[in-house]
């Protein structure tokens, strides 16, 4: 099977240390990432877990709309996860929209049962929202029990052909008109990518936020209400690849450390290359590229018994290696390049421990809203 796009898995702390080392203003080269070792399974009492889950169902709350990338990933995973859990519970997927995932995350943290029957799948931008003190954060992302993630994210910038923006440089031309970029909430990666592009690189864009789901942004582009959007390349492939292949939509930039492979367009530039200073590069990295490493987390609320947390982590890992799941994911064009539970937990803890000076700079770019 074709594996997903290989993404850089530098932990947040390593990026911060590289940032501090770049005092002279020279660009710090990104080291080649090493693929993390497969996490060894942790033993748990299978009979006790089976007794609990037998005859029950587990609800996965997706903090985003039906038909979007998060929903498609979760429904695919849900069709296979239960068979790897002792007791073989059924898996139910529900969508809980609001504030780019903050509503769902707050529900899971404060109101959902703490017994292992409810888990969440919300965009990792909620961690950045907590770091920056945004309104609507009623949780501590560092206290969730992370189960794993099927892949990380690679942000690309798409514009409609009708927008007249065929190259990223045109957004930086001070004489060009302002173009609208849309997203489905302030906690989303897409909103943050647009803010960074506007405020760090001074691009001529207007940000239109608050569409109910990614599909609503797609429709607005088709109707001419929006000129474009940022989105995850894996998500775009599952939903709207045909619009790119037909030329209706254009890929004009990649907000990633390294070029993505097998894009349908040639010579799509790295947006990092348009940064003029090391500080601009640092802000683009800690604002979007590092958080993209934990963008699709599955998690449980604090307080779930340890055996059930361990069992769900093991089941998720087995699902990611399940031949039937992988075949279905390939058919749906889902990139599978999983992050283990302990690695995911560490990535998020490191990010929440961002050094104060770098956080202060980021807050100036991504103000509270």
PDB file of N, CA, C and O in Angstrom, residues 123-126 128-129 132 134 153-159 168 171-172 179-209 228-233 252-256 271-272 274 280 283-292 295 351 362 365-367:
ATOM      1  N   UNK A 123      -9.373  19.036  15.931  1.00  0.00           N
ATOM      2  CA  UNK A 123      -8.142  19.554  15.349  1.00  0.00           C
ATOM      3  C   UNK A 123      -7.171  20.012  16.441  1.00  0.00           C
ATOM      4  O   UNK A 123      -7.560  20.592  17.464  1.00  0.00           O
ATOM      5  N   UNK A 124      -5.892  19.716  16.242  1.00  0.00           N
ATOM      6  CA  UNK A 124      -4.872  20.040  17.235  1.00  0.00           C
ATOM      7  C   UNK A 124      -4.686  21.521  17.473  1.00  0.00           C
ATOM      8  O   UNK A 124      -3.996  21.916  18.417  1.00  0.00           O
ATOM      9  N   UNK A 125      -5.325  22.359  16.659  1.00  0.00           N
ATOM     10  CA  UNK A 125      -5.275  23.796  16.888  1.00  0.00           C
ATOM     11  C   UNK A 125      -5.862  24.211  18.223  1.00  0.00           C
ATOM     12  O   UNK A 125      -5.602  25.323  18.706  1.00  0.00           O
ATOM     13  N   UNK A 126      -6.632  23.302  18.870  1.00  0.00           N
ATOM     14  CA  UNK A 126      -7.156  23.628  20.194  1.00  0.00           C
ATOM     15  C   UNK A 126      -6.020  23.803  21.203  1.00  0.00           C
ATOM     16  O   UNK A 126      -6.153  24.544  22.177  1.00  0.00           O
ATOM     17  N   UNK A 128      -3.038  25.126  20.525  1.00  0.00           N
ATOM     18  CA  UNK A 128      -2.545  26.495  20.299  1.00  0.00           C
ATOM     19  C   UNK A 128      -3.527  27.513  20.877  1.00  0.00           C
ATOM     20  O   UNK A 128      -3.117  28.529  21.444  1.00  0.00           O
ATOM     21  N   UNK A 129      -4.826  27.243  20.751  1.00  0.00           N
ATOM     22  CA  UNK A 129      -5.829  28.145  21.327  1.00  0.00           C
ATOM     23  C   UNK A 129      -5.637  28.273  22.832  1.00  0.00           C
ATOM     24  O   UNK A 129      -5.763  29.359  23.400  1.00  0.00           O
ATOM     25  N   UNK A 132      -2.485  30.386  23.644  1.00  0.00           N
ATOM     26  CA  UNK A 132      -2.659  31.811  23.403  1.00  0.00           C
ATOM     27  C   UNK A 132      -3.779  32.420  24.236  1.00  0.00           C
ATOM     28  O   UNK A 132      -4.007  33.636  24.175  1.00  0.00           O
ATOM     29  N   UNK A 134      -7.152  31.905  24.070  1.00  0.00           N
ATOM     30  CA  UNK A 134      -8.350  32.289  23.334  1.00  0.00           C
ATOM     31  C   UNK A 134      -9.613  32.001  24.145  1.00  0.00           C
ATOM     32  O   UNK A 134      -9.639  31.086  24.964  1.00  0.00           O
ATOM     33  N   UNK A 153      -0.428  16.832   9.469  1.00  0.00           N
ATOM     34  CA  UNK A 153      -1.073  17.683   8.472  1.00  0.00           C
ATOM     35  C   UNK A 153      -0.046  18.448   7.665  1.00  0.00           C
ATOM     36  O   UNK A 153       1.036  18.785   8.162  1.00  0.00           O
ATOM     37  N   UNK A 154      -0.394  18.724   6.441  1.00  0.00           N
ATOM     38  CA  UNK A 154       0.454  19.502   5.544  1.00  0.00           C
ATOM     39  C   UNK A 154      -0.408  20.607   4.931  1.00  0.00           C
ATOM     40  O   UNK A 154      -1.258  20.339   4.077  1.00  0.00           O
ATOM     41  N   UNK A 155      -0.200  21.827   5.368  1.00  0.00           N
ATOM     42  CA  UNK A 155      -1.045  22.943   4.933  1.00  0.00           C
ATOM     43  C   UNK A 155      -0.651  23.421   3.540  1.00  0.00           C
ATOM     44  O   UNK A 155       0.517  23.722   3.278  1.00  0.00           O
ATOM     45  N   UNK A 156      -1.655  23.499   2.673  1.00  0.00           N
ATOM     46  CA  UNK A 156      -1.447  24.041   1.325  1.00  0.00           C
ATOM     47  C   UNK A 156      -2.441  25.167   1.102  1.00  0.00           C
ATOM     48  O   UNK A 156      -3.515  25.210   1.708  1.00  0.00           O
ATOM     49  N   UNK A 157      -2.065  26.099   0.249  1.00  0.00           N
ATOM     50  CA  UNK A 157      -2.920  27.239  -0.079  1.00  0.00           C
ATOM     51  C   UNK A 157      -3.509  27.032  -1.465  1.00  0.00           C
ATOM     52  O   UNK A 157      -2.780  26.847  -2.443  1.00  0.00           O
ATOM     53  N   UNK A 158      -4.840  27.074  -1.520  1.00  0.00           N
ATOM     54  CA  UNK A 158      -5.580  26.870  -2.769  1.00  0.00           C
ATOM     55  C   UNK A 158      -6.289  28.162  -3.150  1.00  0.00           C
ATOM     56  O   UNK A 158      -6.878  28.827  -2.295  1.00  0.00           O
ATOM     57  N   UNK A 159      -6.259  28.499  -4.425  1.00  0.00           N
ATOM     58  CA  UNK A 159      -7.014  29.642  -4.926  1.00  0.00           C
ATOM     59  C   UNK A 159      -7.828  29.190  -6.126  1.00  0.00           C
ATOM     60  O   UNK A 159      -7.428  28.283  -6.868  1.00  0.00           O
ATOM     61  N   UNK A 168       1.813  32.601  -5.685  1.00  0.00           N
ATOM     62  CA  UNK A 168       1.837  33.150  -4.336  1.00  0.00           C
ATOM     63  C   UNK A 168       2.379  34.576  -4.329  1.00  0.00           C
ATOM     64  O   UNK A 168       1.917  35.420  -3.551  1.00  0.00           O
ATOM     65  N   UNK A 171       0.070  37.617  -4.076  1.00  0.00           N
ATOM     66  CA  UNK A 171      -0.505  38.020  -2.794  1.00  0.00           C
ATOM     67  C   UNK A 171       0.394  39.008  -2.055  1.00  0.00           C
ATOM     68  O   UNK A 171      -0.060  39.728  -1.167  1.00  0.00           O
ATOM     69  N   UNK A 172       1.666  39.027  -2.405  1.00  0.00           N
ATOM     70  CA  UNK A 172       2.634  39.913  -1.746  1.00  0.00           C
ATOM     71  C   UNK A 172       2.840  41.211  -2.505  1.00  0.00           C
ATOM     72  O   UNK A 172       3.534  42.099  -2.021  1.00  0.00           O
ATOM     73  N   UNK A 179      -7.714  39.661  -1.509  1.00  0.00           N
ATOM     74  CA  UNK A 179      -8.469  38.454  -1.845  1.00  0.00           C
ATOM     75  C   UNK A 179      -8.955  37.800  -0.560  1.00  0.00           C
ATOM     76  O   UNK A 179      -8.223  37.727   0.435  1.00  0.00           O
ATOM     77  N   UNK A 180     -10.182  37.296  -0.559  1.00  0.00           N
ATOM     78  CA  UNK A 180     -10.766  36.662   0.621  1.00  0.00           C
ATOM     79  C   UNK A 180     -10.333  35.209   0.747  1.00  0.00           C
ATOM     80  O   UNK A 180     -10.380  34.445  -0.220  1.00  0.00           O
ATOM     81  N   UNK A 181      -9.906  34.833   1.961  1.00  0.00           N
ATOM     82  CA  UNK A 181      -9.532  33.463   2.305  1.00  0.00           C
ATOM     83  C   UNK A 181     -10.485  32.987   3.398  1.00  0.00           C
ATOM     84  O   UNK A 181     -10.672  33.685   4.406  1.00  0.00           O
ATOM     85  N   UNK A 182     -11.078  31.805   3.250  1.00  0.00           N
ATOM     86  CA  UNK A 182     -12.080  31.347   4.200  1.00  0.00           C
ATOM     87  C   UNK A 182     -11.637  30.178   5.049  1.00  0.00           C
ATOM     88  O   UNK A 182     -10.703  29.450   4.703  1.00  0.00           O
ATOM     89  N   UNK A 183     -12.319  29.993   6.197  1.00  0.00           N
ATOM     90  CA  UNK A 183     -12.056  28.852   7.078  1.00  0.00           C
ATOM     91  C   UNK A 183     -13.287  28.577   7.922  1.00  0.00           C
ATOM     92  O   UNK A 183     -14.254  29.344   7.893  1.00  0.00           O
ATOM     93  N   UNK A 184     -13.239  27.496   8.706  1.00  0.00           N
ATOM     94  CA  UNK A 184     -14.418  27.079   9.485  1.00  0.00           C
ATOM     95  C   UNK A 184     -14.258  27.304  10.978  1.00  0.00           C
ATOM     96  O   UNK A 184     -14.884  26.612  11.774  1.00  0.00           O
ATOM     97  N   UNK A 185     -13.429  28.273  11.393  1.00  0.00           N
ATOM     98  CA  UNK A 185     -13.331  28.589  12.812  1.00  0.00           C
ATOM     99  C   UNK A 185     -11.964  29.051  13.237  1.00  0.00           C
ATOM    100  O   UNK A 185     -10.953  28.669  12.633  1.00  0.00           O
ATOM    101  N   UNK A 186     -11.902  29.855  14.322  1.00  0.00           N
ATOM    102  CA  UNK A 186     -10.640  30.451  14.745  1.00  0.00           C
ATOM    103  C   UNK A 186      -9.668  29.433  15.323  1.00  0.00           C
ATOM    104  O   UNK A 186      -8.467  29.707  15.406  1.00  0.00           O
ATOM    105  N   UNK A 187     -10.154  28.264  15.744  1.00  0.00           N
ATOM    106  CA  UNK A 187      -9.249  27.246  16.297  1.00  0.00           C
ATOM    107  C   UNK A 187      -8.649  26.359  15.219  1.00  0.00           C
ATOM    108  O   UNK A 187      -7.799  25.528  15.513  1.00  0.00           O
ATOM    109  N   UNK A 188      -9.080  26.534  13.981  1.00  0.00           N
ATOM    110  CA  UNK A 188      -8.619  25.641  12.923  1.00  0.00           C
ATOM    111  C   UNK A 188      -7.225  26.019  12.435  1.00  0.00           C
ATOM    112  O   UNK A 188      -6.810  27.181  12.478  1.00  0.00           O
ATOM    113  N   UNK A 189      -6.526  25.011  11.962  1.00  0.00           N
ATOM    114  CA  UNK A 189      -5.224  25.226  11.342  1.00  0.00           C
ATOM    115  C   UNK A 189      -5.338  26.178  10.158  1.00  0.00           C
ATOM    116  O   UNK A 189      -4.455  27.006   9.922  1.00  0.00           O
ATOM    117  N   UNK A 190      -6.420  26.059   9.417  1.00  0.00           N
ATOM    118  CA  UNK A 190      -6.589  26.875   8.217  1.00  0.00           C
ATOM    119  C   UNK A 190      -6.685  28.368   8.566  1.00  0.00           C
ATOM    120  O   UNK A 190      -6.138  29.214   7.860  1.00  0.00           O
ATOM    121  N   UNK A 191      -7.380  28.686   9.662  1.00  0.00           N
ATOM    122  CA  UNK A 191      -7.479  30.078  10.110  1.00  0.00           C
ATOM    123  C   UNK A 191      -6.106  30.609  10.523  1.00  0.00           C
ATOM    124  O   UNK A 191      -5.715  31.723  10.153  1.00  0.00           O
ATOM    125  N   UNK A 192      -5.362  29.797  11.276  1.00  0.00           N
ATOM    126  CA  UNK A 192      -4.041  30.219  11.743  1.00  0.00           C
ATOM    127  C   UNK A 192      -3.085  30.420  10.574  1.00  0.00           C
ATOM    128  O   UNK A 192      -2.318  31.386  10.546  1.00  0.00           O
ATOM    129  N   UNK A 193      -3.126  29.513   9.614  1.00  0.00           N
ATOM    130  CA  UNK A 193      -2.251  29.647   8.441  1.00  0.00           C
ATOM    131  C   UNK A 193      -2.538  30.943   7.697  1.00  0.00           C
ATOM    132  O   UNK A 193      -1.615  31.642   7.252  1.00  0.00           O
ATOM    133  N   UNK A 194      -3.818  31.285   7.579  1.00  0.00           N
ATOM    134  CA  UNK A 194      -4.174  32.523   6.893  1.00  0.00           C
ATOM    135  C   UNK A 194      -3.707  33.753   7.681  1.00  0.00           C
ATOM    136  O   UNK A 194      -3.181  34.709   7.106  1.00  0.00           O
ATOM    137  N   UNK A 195      -3.873  33.724   9.009  1.00  0.00           N
ATOM    138  CA  UNK A 195      -3.398  34.836   9.840  1.00  0.00           C
ATOM    139  C   UNK A 195      -1.889  35.027   9.700  1.00  0.00           C
ATOM    140  O   UNK A 195      -1.404  36.159   9.575  1.00  0.00           O
ATOM    141  N   UNK A 196      -1.149  33.930   9.752  1.00  0.00           N
ATOM    142  CA  UNK A 196       0.302  34.027   9.639  1.00  0.00           C
ATOM    143  C   UNK A 196       0.706  34.585   8.276  1.00  0.00           C
ATOM    144  O   UNK A 196       1.631  35.404   8.169  1.00  0.00           O
ATOM    145  N   UNK A 197       0.024  34.146   7.244  1.00  0.00           N
ATOM    146  CA  UNK A 197       0.332  34.629   5.902  1.00  0.00           C
ATOM    147  C   UNK A 197       0.069  36.125   5.786  1.00  0.00           C
ATOM    148  O   UNK A 197       0.859  36.873   5.207  1.00  0.00           O
ATOM    149  N   UNK A 198      -1.026  36.556   6.390  1.00  0.00           N
ATOM    150  CA  UNK A 198      -1.369  37.989   6.330  1.00  0.00           C
ATOM    151  C   UNK A 198      -0.446  38.839   7.201  1.00  0.00           C
ATOM    152  O   UNK A 198       0.061  39.879   6.751  1.00  0.00           O
ATOM    153  N   UNK A 199      -0.218  38.412   8.438  1.00  0.00           N
ATOM    154  CA  UNK A 199       0.433  39.285   9.412  1.00  0.00           C
ATOM    155  C   UNK A 199       1.935  39.100   9.508  1.00  0.00           C
ATOM    156  O   UNK A 199       2.633  40.017   9.969  1.00  0.00           O
ATOM    157  N   UNK A 200       2.455  37.939   9.120  1.00  0.00           N
ATOM    158  CA  UNK A 200       3.908  37.736   9.121  1.00  0.00           C
ATOM    159  C   UNK A 200       4.493  38.087   7.761  1.00  0.00           C
ATOM    160  O   UNK A 200       5.526  38.752   7.666  1.00  0.00           O
ATOM    161  N   UNK A 201       3.825  37.679   6.696  1.00  0.00           N
ATOM    162  CA  UNK A 201       4.355  37.918   5.348  1.00  0.00           C
ATOM    163  C   UNK A 201       3.694  39.109   4.657  1.00  0.00           C
ATOM    164  O   UNK A 201       4.060  39.433   3.524  1.00  0.00           O
ATOM    165  N   UNK A 202       2.730  39.750   5.339  1.00  0.00           N
ATOM    166  CA  UNK A 202       2.059  40.940   4.792  1.00  0.00           C
ATOM    167  C   UNK A 202       1.358  40.677   3.467  1.00  0.00           C
ATOM    168  O   UNK A 202       1.377  41.500   2.552  1.00  0.00           O
ATOM    169  N   UNK A 203       0.705  39.534   3.368  1.00  0.00           N
ATOM    170  CA  UNK A 203      -0.034  39.205   2.150  1.00  0.00           C
ATOM    171  C   UNK A 203      -1.344  39.983   2.102  1.00  0.00           C
ATOM    172  O   UNK A 203      -1.947  40.308   3.126  1.00  0.00           O
ATOM    173  N   UNK A 204      -1.779  40.274   0.886  1.00  0.00           N
ATOM    174  CA  UNK A 204      -3.016  41.038   0.679  1.00  0.00           C
ATOM    175  C   UNK A 204      -4.224  40.110   0.720  1.00  0.00           C
ATOM    176  O   UNK A 204      -4.831  39.798  -0.310  1.00  0.00           O
ATOM    177  N   UNK A 205      -4.570  39.636   1.910  1.00  0.00           N
ATOM    178  CA  UNK A 205      -5.724  38.760   2.036  1.00  0.00           C
ATOM    179  C   UNK A 205      -6.653  39.258   3.136  1.00  0.00           C
ATOM    180  O   UNK A 205      -6.224  39.880   4.102  1.00  0.00           O
ATOM    181  N   UNK A 206      -7.935  38.983   2.961  1.00  0.00           N
ATOM    182  CA  UNK A 206      -8.957  39.216   3.970  1.00  0.00           C
ATOM    183  C   UNK A 206      -9.422  37.846   4.460  1.00  0.00           C
ATOM    184  O   UNK A 206      -9.701  36.960   3.648  1.00  0.00           O
ATOM    185  N   UNK A 207      -9.498  37.670   5.777  1.00  0.00           N
ATOM    186  CA  UNK A 207      -9.864  36.380   6.341  1.00  0.00           C
ATOM    187  C   UNK A 207     -11.348  36.376   6.692  1.00  0.00           C
ATOM    188  O   UNK A 207     -11.827  37.231   7.428  1.00  0.00           O
ATOM    189  N   UNK A 208     -12.060  35.418   6.141  1.00  0.00           N
ATOM    190  CA  UNK A 208     -13.489  35.256   6.397  1.00  0.00           C
ATOM    191  C   UNK A 208     -13.660  33.942   7.157  1.00  0.00           C
ATOM    192  O   UNK A 208     -13.520  32.865   6.589  1.00  0.00           O
ATOM    193  N   UNK A 209     -13.942  34.035   8.454  1.00  0.00           N
ATOM    194  CA  UNK A 209     -13.989  32.856   9.311  1.00  0.00           C
ATOM    195  C   UNK A 209     -15.420  32.535   9.706  1.00  0.00           C
ATOM    196  O   UNK A 209     -16.303  33.380   9.639  1.00  0.00           O
ATOM    197  N   UNK A 228     -10.099  31.749  -1.987  1.00  0.00           N
ATOM    198  CA  UNK A 228      -9.313  30.558  -1.692  1.00  0.00           C
ATOM    199  C   UNK A 228      -9.412  30.129  -0.248  1.00  0.00           C
ATOM    200  O   UNK A 228     -10.211  30.654   0.534  1.00  0.00           O
ATOM    201  N   UNK A 229      -8.575  29.170   0.104  1.00  0.00           N
ATOM    202  CA  UNK A 229      -8.530  28.639   1.459  1.00  0.00           C
ATOM    203  C   UNK A 229      -7.207  27.922   1.676  1.00  0.00           C
ATOM    204  O   UNK A 229      -6.581  27.433   0.735  1.00  0.00           O
ATOM    205  N   UNK A 230      -6.786  27.869   2.933  1.00  0.00           N
ATOM    206  CA  UNK A 230      -5.769  26.920   3.349  1.00  0.00           C
ATOM    207  C   UNK A 230      -6.480  25.637   3.754  1.00  0.00           C
ATOM    208  O   UNK A 230      -7.600  25.671   4.282  1.00  0.00           O
ATOM    209  N   UNK A 231      -5.827  24.503   3.517  1.00  0.00           N
ATOM    210  CA  UNK A 231      -6.372  23.246   4.008  1.00  0.00           C
ATOM    211  C   UNK A 231      -5.264  22.209   4.027  1.00  0.00           C
ATOM    212  O   UNK A 231      -4.177  22.419   3.465  1.00  0.00           O
ATOM    213  N   UNK A 232      -5.552  21.105   4.692  1.00  0.00           N
ATOM    214  CA  UNK A 232      -4.620  19.989   4.751  1.00  0.00           C
ATOM    215  C   UNK A 232      -4.654  19.245   3.424  1.00  0.00           C
ATOM    216  O   UNK A 232      -5.729  18.928   2.914  1.00  0.00           O
ATOM    217  N   UNK A 233      -3.480  18.936   2.883  1.00  0.00           N
ATOM    218  CA  UNK A 233      -3.425  18.270   1.588  1.00  0.00           C
ATOM    219  C   UNK A 233      -4.131  16.918   1.623  1.00  0.00           C
ATOM    220  O   UNK A 233      -4.854  16.545   0.687  1.00  0.00           O
ATOM    221  N   UNK A 252      -1.069  27.089  -4.879  1.00  0.00           N
ATOM    222  CA  UNK A 252      -0.072  28.152  -5.085  1.00  0.00           C
ATOM    223  C   UNK A 252       0.985  28.203  -3.977  1.00  0.00           C
ATOM    224  O   UNK A 252       1.905  29.006  -4.059  1.00  0.00           O
ATOM    225  N   UNK A 253       0.862  27.359  -2.953  1.00  0.00           N
ATOM    226  CA  UNK A 253       1.878  27.387  -1.901  1.00  0.00           C
ATOM    227  C   UNK A 253       1.744  26.234  -0.933  1.00  0.00           C
ATOM    228  O   UNK A 253       0.655  25.686  -0.735  1.00  0.00           O
ATOM    229  N   UNK A 254       2.880  25.846  -0.299  1.00  0.00           N
ATOM    230  CA  UNK A 254       2.930  24.807   0.719  1.00  0.00           C
ATOM    231  C   UNK A 254       3.501  25.418   1.995  1.00  0.00           C
ATOM    232  O   UNK A 254       4.624  25.906   1.981  1.00  0.00           O
ATOM    233  N   UNK A 255       2.733  25.405   3.088  1.00  0.00           N
ATOM    234  CA  UNK A 255       3.237  25.922   4.360  1.00  0.00           C
ATOM    235  C   UNK A 255       3.794  24.740   5.157  1.00  0.00           C
ATOM    236  O   UNK A 255       3.259  24.310   6.178  1.00  0.00           O
ATOM    237  N   UNK A 256       4.901  24.217   4.654  1.00  0.00           N
ATOM    238  CA  UNK A 256       5.556  23.031   5.194  1.00  0.00           C
ATOM    239  C   UNK A 256       7.063  23.274   5.215  1.00  0.00           C
ATOM    240  O   UNK A 256       7.561  24.211   4.585  1.00  0.00           O
ATOM    241  N   UNK A 271       6.155  28.225   1.159  1.00  0.00           N
ATOM    242  CA  UNK A 271       5.855  29.571   1.641  1.00  0.00           C
ATOM    243  C   UNK A 271       6.937  30.063   2.596  1.00  0.00           C
ATOM    244  O   UNK A 271       7.198  31.268   2.692  1.00  0.00           O
ATOM    245  N   UNK A 272       7.610  29.137   3.291  1.00  0.00           N
ATOM    246  CA  UNK A 272       8.732  29.531   4.155  1.00  0.00           C
ATOM    247  C   UNK A 272       9.787  30.324   3.393  1.00  0.00           C
ATOM    248  O   UNK A 272      10.479  31.167   3.966  1.00  0.00           O
ATOM    249  N   UNK A 274       9.436  32.615   1.420  1.00  0.00           N
ATOM    250  CA  UNK A 274       9.089  34.027   1.272  1.00  0.00           C
ATOM    251  C   UNK A 274       9.349  34.812   2.550  1.00  0.00           C
ATOM    252  O   UNK A 274       9.169  36.030   2.571  1.00  0.00           O
ATOM    253  N   UNK A 280      10.564  35.716  11.146  1.00  0.00           N
ATOM    254  CA  UNK A 280       9.404  35.333  10.344  1.00  0.00           C
ATOM    255  C   UNK A 280       9.342  33.821  10.158  1.00  0.00           C
ATOM    256  O   UNK A 280       8.272  33.208  10.267  1.00  0.00           O
ATOM    257  N   UNK A 283       8.214  32.160  13.422  1.00  0.00           N
ATOM    258  CA  UNK A 283       6.787  32.319  13.685  1.00  0.00           C
ATOM    259  C   UNK A 283       5.951  31.412  12.798  1.00  0.00           C
ATOM    260  O   UNK A 283       4.941  30.843  13.243  1.00  0.00           O
ATOM    261  N   UNK A 284       6.344  31.263  11.553  1.00  0.00           N
ATOM    262  CA  UNK A 284       5.628  30.341  10.671  1.00  0.00           C
ATOM    263  C   UNK A 284       5.742  28.908  11.173  1.00  0.00           C
ATOM    264  O   UNK A 284       4.780  28.128  11.116  1.00  0.00           O
ATOM    265  N   UNK A 285       6.910  28.565  11.722  1.00  0.00           N
ATOM    266  CA  UNK A 285       7.109  27.191  12.200  1.00  0.00           C
ATOM    267  C   UNK A 285       6.299  26.915  13.467  1.00  0.00           C
ATOM    268  O   UNK A 285       5.562  25.941  13.535  1.00  0.00           O
ATOM    269  N   UNK A 286       6.462  27.761  14.490  1.00  0.00           N
ATOM    270  CA  UNK A 286       5.760  27.470  15.748  1.00  0.00           C
ATOM    271  C   UNK A 286       4.280  27.802  15.638  1.00  0.00           C
ATOM    272  O   UNK A 286       3.460  27.293  16.415  1.00  0.00           O
ATOM    273  N   UNK A 287       3.916  28.656  14.675  1.00  0.00           N
ATOM    274  CA  UNK A 287       2.512  28.982  14.498  1.00  0.00           C
ATOM    275  C   UNK A 287       1.733  27.908  13.795  1.00  0.00           C
ATOM    276  O   UNK A 287       0.554  27.692  14.090  1.00  0.00           O
ATOM    277  N   UNK A 288       2.369  27.190  12.853  1.00  0.00           N
ATOM    278  CA  UNK A 288       1.599  26.231  12.065  1.00  0.00           C
ATOM    279  C   UNK A 288       2.329  24.919  11.808  1.00  0.00           C
ATOM    280  O   UNK A 288       1.743  23.841  11.895  1.00  0.00           O
ATOM    281  N   UNK A 289       3.628  24.950  11.490  1.00  0.00           N
ATOM    282  CA  UNK A 289       4.296  23.725  11.050  1.00  0.00           C
ATOM    283  C   UNK A 289       4.475  22.734  12.196  1.00  0.00           C
ATOM    284  O   UNK A 289       4.219  21.534  12.034  1.00  0.00           O
ATOM    285  N   UNK A 290       4.902  23.217  13.360  1.00  0.00           N
ATOM    286  CA  UNK A 290       5.027  22.321  14.519  1.00  0.00           C
ATOM    287  C   UNK A 290       3.664  21.797  14.976  1.00  0.00           C
ATOM    288  O   UNK A 290       3.486  20.596  15.161  1.00  0.00           O
ATOM    289  N   UNK A 291       2.640  22.676  15.157  1.00  0.00           N
ATOM    290  CA  UNK A 291       1.329  22.153  15.558  1.00  0.00           C
ATOM    291  C   UNK A 291       0.731  21.169  14.562  1.00  0.00           C
ATOM    292  O   UNK A 291      -0.069  20.313  14.942  1.00  0.00           O
ATOM    293  N   UNK A 292       1.093  21.294  13.295  1.00  0.00           N
ATOM    294  CA  UNK A 292       0.569  20.351  12.308  1.00  0.00           C
ATOM    295  C   UNK A 292       0.991  18.912  12.588  1.00  0.00           C
ATOM    296  O   UNK A 292       0.396  17.969  12.074  1.00  0.00           O
ATOM    297  N   UNK A 295      -2.014  17.415  14.593  1.00  0.00           N
ATOM    298  CA  UNK A 295      -3.256  18.056  14.162  1.00  0.00           C
ATOM    299  C   UNK A 295      -4.480  17.155  14.193  1.00  0.00           C
ATOM    300  O   UNK A 295      -5.598  17.642  14.195  1.00  0.00           O
ATOM    301  N   UNK A 351       4.810  21.623  23.379  1.00  0.00           N
ATOM    302  CA  UNK A 351       4.270  22.829  22.771  1.00  0.00           C
ATOM    303  C   UNK A 351       3.676  23.757  23.831  1.00  0.00           C
ATOM    304  O   UNK A 351       3.873  24.978  23.784  1.00  0.00           O
ATOM    305  N   UNK A 362       4.468  35.164  19.255  1.00  0.00           N
ATOM    306  CA  UNK A 362       3.370  34.485  18.575  1.00  0.00           C
ATOM    307  C   UNK A 362       2.033  35.125  18.934  1.00  0.00           C
ATOM    308  O   UNK A 362       1.161  35.280  18.075  1.00  0.00           O
ATOM    309  N   UNK A 365       1.161  38.034  16.861  1.00  0.00           N
ATOM    310  CA  UNK A 365       0.732  37.701  15.516  1.00  0.00           C
ATOM    311  C   UNK A 365      -0.661  37.081  15.528  1.00  0.00           C
ATOM    312  O   UNK A 365      -1.486  37.347  14.645  1.00  0.00           O
ATOM    313  N   UNK A 366      -0.933  36.244  16.534  1.00  0.00           N
ATOM    314  CA  UNK A 366      -2.224  35.566  16.635  1.00  0.00           C
ATOM    315  C   UNK A 366      -2.942  36.077  17.873  1.00  0.00           C
ATOM    316  O   UNK A 366      -2.969  35.419  18.908  1.00  0.00           O
ATOM    317  N   UNK A 367      -3.518  37.266  17.817  1.00  0.00           N
ATOM    318  CA  UNK A 367      -4.120  37.870  19.010  1.00  0.00           C
ATOM    319  C   UNK A 367      -5.332  37.103  19.484  1.00  0.00           C
ATOM    320  O   UNK A 367      -5.955  36.353  18.742  1.00  0.00           O
TER     321      UNK A 367
END
